[in-house]
Coordinates of N, CA and C in Angstrom, one line a residue:
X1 N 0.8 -1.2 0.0 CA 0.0 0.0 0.0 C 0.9 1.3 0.0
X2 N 1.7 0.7 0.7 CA 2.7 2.3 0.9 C 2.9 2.6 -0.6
X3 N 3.3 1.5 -1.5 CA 4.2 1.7 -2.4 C 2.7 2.4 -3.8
X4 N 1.6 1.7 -3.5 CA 0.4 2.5 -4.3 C 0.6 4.0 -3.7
X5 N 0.6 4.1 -2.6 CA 0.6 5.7 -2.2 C 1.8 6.3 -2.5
X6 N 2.8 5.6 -2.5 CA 4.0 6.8 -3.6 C 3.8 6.5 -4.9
X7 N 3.7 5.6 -5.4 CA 3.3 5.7 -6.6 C 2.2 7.2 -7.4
X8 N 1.4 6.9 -6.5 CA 0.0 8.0 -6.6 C 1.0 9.9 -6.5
X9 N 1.6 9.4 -5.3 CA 2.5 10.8 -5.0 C 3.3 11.6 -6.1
X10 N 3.9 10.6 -6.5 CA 4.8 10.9 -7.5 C 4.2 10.7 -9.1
X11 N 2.6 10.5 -9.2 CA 2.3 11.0 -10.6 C 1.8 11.9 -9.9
X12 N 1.5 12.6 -9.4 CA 0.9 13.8 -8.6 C 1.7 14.9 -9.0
X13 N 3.1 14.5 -8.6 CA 4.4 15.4 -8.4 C 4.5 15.2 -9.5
X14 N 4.5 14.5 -11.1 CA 5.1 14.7 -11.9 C 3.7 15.8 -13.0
X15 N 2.6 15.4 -12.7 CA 1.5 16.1 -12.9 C 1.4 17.5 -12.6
X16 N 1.7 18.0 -11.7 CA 1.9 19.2 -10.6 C 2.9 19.7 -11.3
X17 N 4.2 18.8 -11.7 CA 5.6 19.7 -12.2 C 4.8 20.4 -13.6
X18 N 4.7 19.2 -14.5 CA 3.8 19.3 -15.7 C 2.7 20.9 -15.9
X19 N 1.7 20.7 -15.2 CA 1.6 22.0 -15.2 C 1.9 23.2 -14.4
X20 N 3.2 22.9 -13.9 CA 3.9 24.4 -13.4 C 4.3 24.7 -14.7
X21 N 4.8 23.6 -15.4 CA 5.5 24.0 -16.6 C 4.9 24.8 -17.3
X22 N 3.9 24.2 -18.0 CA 2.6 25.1 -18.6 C 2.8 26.1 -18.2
X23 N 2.3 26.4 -16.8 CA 2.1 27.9 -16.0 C 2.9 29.0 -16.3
X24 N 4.3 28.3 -16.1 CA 5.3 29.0 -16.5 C 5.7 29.4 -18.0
X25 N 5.0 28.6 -18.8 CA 5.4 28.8 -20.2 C 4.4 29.9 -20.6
X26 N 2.9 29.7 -20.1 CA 1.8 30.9 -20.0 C 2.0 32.2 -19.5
X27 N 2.5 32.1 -18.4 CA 3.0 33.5 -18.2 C 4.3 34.1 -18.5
X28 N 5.4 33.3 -19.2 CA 6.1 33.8 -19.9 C 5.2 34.4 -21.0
X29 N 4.5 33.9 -21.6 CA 4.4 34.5 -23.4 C 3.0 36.0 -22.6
X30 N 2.3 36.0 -22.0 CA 1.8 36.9 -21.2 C 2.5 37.9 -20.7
X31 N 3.5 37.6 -20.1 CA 4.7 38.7 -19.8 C 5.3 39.3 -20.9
X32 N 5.2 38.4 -22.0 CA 5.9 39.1 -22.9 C 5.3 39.6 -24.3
X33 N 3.7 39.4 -24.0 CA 2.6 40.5 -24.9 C 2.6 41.3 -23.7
X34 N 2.4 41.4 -22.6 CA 2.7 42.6 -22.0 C 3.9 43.5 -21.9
X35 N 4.9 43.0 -22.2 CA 5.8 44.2 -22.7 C 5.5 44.7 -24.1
X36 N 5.3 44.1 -24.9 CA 4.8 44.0 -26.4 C 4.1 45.2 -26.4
X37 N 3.0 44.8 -25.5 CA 2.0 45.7 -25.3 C 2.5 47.3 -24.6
X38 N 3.3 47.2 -23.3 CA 3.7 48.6 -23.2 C 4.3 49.2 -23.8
X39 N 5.4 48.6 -24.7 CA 6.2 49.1 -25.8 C 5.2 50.1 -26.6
X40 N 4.1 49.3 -27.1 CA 2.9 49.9 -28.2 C 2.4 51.5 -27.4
X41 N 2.1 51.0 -26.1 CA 1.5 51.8 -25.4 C 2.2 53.0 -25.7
X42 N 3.5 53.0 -24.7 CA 4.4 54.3 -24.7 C 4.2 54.4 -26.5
X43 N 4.6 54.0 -27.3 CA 4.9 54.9 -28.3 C 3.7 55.6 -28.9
X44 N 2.5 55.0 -28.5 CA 1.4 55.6 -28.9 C 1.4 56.7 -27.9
X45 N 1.8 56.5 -26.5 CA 1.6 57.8 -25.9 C 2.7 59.0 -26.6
X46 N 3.4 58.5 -26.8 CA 4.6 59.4 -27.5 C 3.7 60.3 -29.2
X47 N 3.1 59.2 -29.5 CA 2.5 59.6 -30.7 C 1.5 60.7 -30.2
X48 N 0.6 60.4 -29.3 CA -0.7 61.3 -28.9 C -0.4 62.4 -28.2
X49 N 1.0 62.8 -27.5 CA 1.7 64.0 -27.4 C 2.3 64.7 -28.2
X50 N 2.7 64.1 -29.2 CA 3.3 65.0 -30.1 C 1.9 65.4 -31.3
X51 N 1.3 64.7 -31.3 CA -0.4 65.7 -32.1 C -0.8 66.1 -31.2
X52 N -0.5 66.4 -29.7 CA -1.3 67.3 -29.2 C -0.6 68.6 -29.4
X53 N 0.7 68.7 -29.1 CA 1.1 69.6 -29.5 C 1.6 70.4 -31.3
X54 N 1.1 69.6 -32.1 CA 1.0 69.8 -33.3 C -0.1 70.7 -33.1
X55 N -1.3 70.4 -32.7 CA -2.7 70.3 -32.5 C -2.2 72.1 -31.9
X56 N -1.9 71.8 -30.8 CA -2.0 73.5 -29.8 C -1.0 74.3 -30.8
X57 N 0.4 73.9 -31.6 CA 0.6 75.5 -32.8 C 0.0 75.2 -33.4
X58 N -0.8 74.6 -34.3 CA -2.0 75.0 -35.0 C -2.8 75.9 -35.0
X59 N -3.3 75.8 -33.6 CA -4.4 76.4 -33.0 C -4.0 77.7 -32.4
X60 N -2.5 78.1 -32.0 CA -1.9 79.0 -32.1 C -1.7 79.9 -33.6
X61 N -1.9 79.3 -34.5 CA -1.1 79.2 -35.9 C -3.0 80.5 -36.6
X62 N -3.5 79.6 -36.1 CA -5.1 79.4 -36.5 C -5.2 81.1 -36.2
X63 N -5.2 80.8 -35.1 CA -5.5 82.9 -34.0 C -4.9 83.4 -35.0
X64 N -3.6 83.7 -34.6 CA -3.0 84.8 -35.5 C -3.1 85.1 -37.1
X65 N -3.4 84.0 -37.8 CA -4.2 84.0 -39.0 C -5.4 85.2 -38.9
X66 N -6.5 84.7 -37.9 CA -7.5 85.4 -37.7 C -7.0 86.9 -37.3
X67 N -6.5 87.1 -37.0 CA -5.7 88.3 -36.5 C -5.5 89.0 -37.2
X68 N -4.5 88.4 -38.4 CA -4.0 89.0 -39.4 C -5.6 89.4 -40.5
X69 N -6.5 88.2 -40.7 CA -7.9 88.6 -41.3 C -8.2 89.8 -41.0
X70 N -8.5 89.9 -39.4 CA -9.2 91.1 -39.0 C -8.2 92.2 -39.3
X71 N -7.5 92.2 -39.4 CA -6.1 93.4 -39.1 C -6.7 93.7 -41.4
X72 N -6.0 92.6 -41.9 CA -6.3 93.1 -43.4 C -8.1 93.7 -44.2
X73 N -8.6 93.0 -43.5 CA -9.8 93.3 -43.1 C -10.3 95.1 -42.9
X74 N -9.8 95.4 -42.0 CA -10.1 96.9 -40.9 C -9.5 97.7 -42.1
X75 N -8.0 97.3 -42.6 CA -7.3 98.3 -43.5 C -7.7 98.2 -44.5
X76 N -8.7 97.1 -45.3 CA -9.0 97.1 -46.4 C -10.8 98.1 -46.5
X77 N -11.1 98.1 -45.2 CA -12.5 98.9 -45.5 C -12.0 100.3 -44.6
X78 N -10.9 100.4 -44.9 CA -10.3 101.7 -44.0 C -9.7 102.2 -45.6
X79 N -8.9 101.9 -46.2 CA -9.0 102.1 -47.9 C -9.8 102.5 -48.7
X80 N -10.9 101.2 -48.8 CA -12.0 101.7 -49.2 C -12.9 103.1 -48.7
X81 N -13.0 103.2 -47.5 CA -13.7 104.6 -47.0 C -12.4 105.6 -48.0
X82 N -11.4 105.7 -47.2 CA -10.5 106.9 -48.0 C -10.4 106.9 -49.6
X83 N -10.6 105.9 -50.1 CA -11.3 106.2 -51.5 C -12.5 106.5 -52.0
X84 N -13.5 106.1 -51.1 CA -15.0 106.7 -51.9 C -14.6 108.3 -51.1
X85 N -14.0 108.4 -50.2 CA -13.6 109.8 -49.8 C -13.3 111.2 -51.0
X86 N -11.9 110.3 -51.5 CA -11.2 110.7 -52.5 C -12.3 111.0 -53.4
X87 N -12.8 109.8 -54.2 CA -14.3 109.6 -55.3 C -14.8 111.3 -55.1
X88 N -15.6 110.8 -53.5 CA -16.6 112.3 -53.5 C -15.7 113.3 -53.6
X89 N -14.5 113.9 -52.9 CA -14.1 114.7 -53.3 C -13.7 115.0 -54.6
X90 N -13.5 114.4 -55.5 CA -12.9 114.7 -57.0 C -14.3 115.3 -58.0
X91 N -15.5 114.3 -56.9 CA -16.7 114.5 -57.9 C -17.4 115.8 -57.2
X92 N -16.9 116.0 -55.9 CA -17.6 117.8 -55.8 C -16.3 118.6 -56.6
X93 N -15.7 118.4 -56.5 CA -14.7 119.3 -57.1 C -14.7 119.8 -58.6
X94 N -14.8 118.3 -59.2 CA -15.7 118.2 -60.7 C -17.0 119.2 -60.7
X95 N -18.0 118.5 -59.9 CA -19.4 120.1 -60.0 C -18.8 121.2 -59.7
X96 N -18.3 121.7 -58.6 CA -17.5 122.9 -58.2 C -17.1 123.3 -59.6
X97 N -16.7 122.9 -60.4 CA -15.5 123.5 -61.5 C -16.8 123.8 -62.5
X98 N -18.0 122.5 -63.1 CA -18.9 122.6 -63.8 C -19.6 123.8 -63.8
X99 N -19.9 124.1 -62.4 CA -20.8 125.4 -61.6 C -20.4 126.3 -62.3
X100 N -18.4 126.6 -61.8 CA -18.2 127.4 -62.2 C -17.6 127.9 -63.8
X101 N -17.7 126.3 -64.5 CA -17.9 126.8 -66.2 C -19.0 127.5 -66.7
X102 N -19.6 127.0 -66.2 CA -21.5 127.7 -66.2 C -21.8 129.1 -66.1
X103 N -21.4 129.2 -64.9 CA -20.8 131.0 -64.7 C -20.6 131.7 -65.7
X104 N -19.1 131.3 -66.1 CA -18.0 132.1 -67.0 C -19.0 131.9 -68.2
X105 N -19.3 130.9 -68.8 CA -20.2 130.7 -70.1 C -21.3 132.0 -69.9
X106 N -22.0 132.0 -69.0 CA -23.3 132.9 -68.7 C -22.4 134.1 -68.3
X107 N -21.3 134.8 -67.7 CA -20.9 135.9 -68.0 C -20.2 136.7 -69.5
X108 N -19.7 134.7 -70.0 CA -19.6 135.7 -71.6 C -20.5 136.2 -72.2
X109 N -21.4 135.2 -72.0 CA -23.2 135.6 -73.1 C -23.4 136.9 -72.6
X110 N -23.5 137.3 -71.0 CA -24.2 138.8 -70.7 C -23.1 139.7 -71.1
X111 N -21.5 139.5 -71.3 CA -21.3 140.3 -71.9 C -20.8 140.7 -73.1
X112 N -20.9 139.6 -74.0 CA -21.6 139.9 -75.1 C -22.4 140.7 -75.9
X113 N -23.2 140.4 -74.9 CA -24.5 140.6 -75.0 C -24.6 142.0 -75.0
X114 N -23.6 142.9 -74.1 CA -23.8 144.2 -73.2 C -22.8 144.3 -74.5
X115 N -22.0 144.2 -75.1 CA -21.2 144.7 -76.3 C -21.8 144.6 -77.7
X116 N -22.9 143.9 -77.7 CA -23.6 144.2 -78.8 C -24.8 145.2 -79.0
X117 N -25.1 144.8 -77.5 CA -26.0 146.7 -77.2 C -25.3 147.6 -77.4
X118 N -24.3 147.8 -77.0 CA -23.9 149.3 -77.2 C -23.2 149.8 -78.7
X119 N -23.1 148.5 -78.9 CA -22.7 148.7 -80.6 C -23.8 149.0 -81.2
X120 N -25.1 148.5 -80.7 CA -26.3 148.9 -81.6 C -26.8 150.5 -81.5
X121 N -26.4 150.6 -80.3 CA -26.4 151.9 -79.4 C -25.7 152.9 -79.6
X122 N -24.6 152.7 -80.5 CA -23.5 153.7 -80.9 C -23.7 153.6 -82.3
X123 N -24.4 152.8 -83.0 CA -24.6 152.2 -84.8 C -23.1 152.1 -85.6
X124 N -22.6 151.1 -84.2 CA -21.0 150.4 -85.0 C -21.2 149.4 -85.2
X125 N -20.5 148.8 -86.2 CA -20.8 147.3 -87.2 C -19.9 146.4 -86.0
X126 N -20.9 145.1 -86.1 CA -20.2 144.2 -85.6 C -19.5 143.5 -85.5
X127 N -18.3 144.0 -84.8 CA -17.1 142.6 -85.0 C -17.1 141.4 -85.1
X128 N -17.8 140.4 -85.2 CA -18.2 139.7 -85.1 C -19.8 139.4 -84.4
X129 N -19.9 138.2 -85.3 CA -21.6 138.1 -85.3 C -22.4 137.0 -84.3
X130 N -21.5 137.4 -83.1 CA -22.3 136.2 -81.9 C -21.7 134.8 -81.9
X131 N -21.0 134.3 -83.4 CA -20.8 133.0 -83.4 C -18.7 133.2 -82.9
X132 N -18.2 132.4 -81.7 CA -17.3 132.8 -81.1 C -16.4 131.7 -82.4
X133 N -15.6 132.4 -82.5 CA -14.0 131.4 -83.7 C -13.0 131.8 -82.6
X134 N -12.3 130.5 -83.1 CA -11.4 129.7 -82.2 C -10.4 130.9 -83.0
X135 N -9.1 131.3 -82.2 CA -7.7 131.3 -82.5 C -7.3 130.6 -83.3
X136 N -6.3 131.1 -84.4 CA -5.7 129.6 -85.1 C -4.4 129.4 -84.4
X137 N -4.1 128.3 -83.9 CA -3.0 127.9 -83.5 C -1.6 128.7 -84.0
X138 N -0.8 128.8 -83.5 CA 0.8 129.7 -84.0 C 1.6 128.4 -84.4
X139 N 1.9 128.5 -85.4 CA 2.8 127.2 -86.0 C 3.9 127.5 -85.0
X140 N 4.2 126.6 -85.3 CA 5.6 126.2 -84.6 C 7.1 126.6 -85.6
X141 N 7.7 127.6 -84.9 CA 9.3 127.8 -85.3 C 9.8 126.6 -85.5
X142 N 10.6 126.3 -86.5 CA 11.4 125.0 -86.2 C 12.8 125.6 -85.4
X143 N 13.4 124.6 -85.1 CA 15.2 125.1 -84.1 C 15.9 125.2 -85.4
X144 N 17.0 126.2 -85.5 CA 17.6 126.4 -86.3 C 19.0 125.7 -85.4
X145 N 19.6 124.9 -85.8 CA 20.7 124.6 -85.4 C 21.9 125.4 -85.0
X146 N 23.0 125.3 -83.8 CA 23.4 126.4 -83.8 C 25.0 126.2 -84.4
X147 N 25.1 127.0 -84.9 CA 26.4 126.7 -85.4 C 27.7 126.9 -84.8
X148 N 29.1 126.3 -85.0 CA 30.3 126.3 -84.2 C 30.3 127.6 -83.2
X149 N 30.5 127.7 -82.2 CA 30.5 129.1 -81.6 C 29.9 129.7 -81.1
X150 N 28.6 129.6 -81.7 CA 27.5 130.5 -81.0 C 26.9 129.2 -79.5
X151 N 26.6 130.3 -78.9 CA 26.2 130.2 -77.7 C 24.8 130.0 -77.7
X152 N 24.2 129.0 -76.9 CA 22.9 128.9 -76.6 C 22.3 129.8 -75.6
X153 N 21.3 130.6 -74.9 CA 21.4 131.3 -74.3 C 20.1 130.8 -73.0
X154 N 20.1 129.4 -73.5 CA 18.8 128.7 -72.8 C 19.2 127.9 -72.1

């Protein structure tokens, strides 16, 4: 009997070694997707730090963009105003000047007008007959070249 009871003991003990073995072989390859796995880990955390900070100059990047919008923005309707500025002033300036063509036109007619009365009024012939002629232009001198010696005096 004794010898059934070691017998029993010792597949026990070789059963028991058996699966220590296993156990051991299990939690080796477990141990070693878990490094597997923290390796992945850290570099993904390495990864998700470095797009976060991608992420914040971006977002840095983004503002001053906007900044610069508003800034080109302000100056471009600050341009604009000083040009329809300019606009209106050139176009009163323009009427201003029309006004005062208008004038001078209506002061030549009245005095014309007052020089043909008194021509009628004196019974002198008229120098002309109301219809105004242009000046004819003065031709143009040509340059006479100057010859050895002489002095330009311009």
């Amino acid at each position: 009997m004794k010898q059934i009871a070691l017998d029993n003991q010792d597949r026990t003990i070789r059963r028991l070694r058996a699966q220590l073995t296993t156990e051991r072989r299990g939690l080796a390859a477990t141990n070693k997707e878990l490094k597997e796995t923290q390796v992945a880990l850290e570099a993904s955390h390495k990864v998700i730090v470095r797009l976060t900070e991608i992420g914040l100059s971006m977002s840095k990047k983004i503002e001053k963009m906007k900044v610069k919008k508003q800034l080109v923005k302000a100056n471009q309707v600050e341009c604009h105003q000083k040009f329809q500025a300019r606009i209106h002033e050139a176009e009163d300036s323009m009427q201003a000047q029309h006004l005062l063509i208008e004038a001078l036109v209506d002061e030549k007619d009245s005095l014309l007008q007052t020089i043909h009365d008194l021509q009628e009024a004196n019974n002198a012939p008229a120098p002309f007959d109301g219809d105004w002629e242009e000046e004819p232009e003065e031709e143009e001198i040509e340059d006479i070249p100057l010859g050895e010696g002489e002095i330009d005096d311009e």
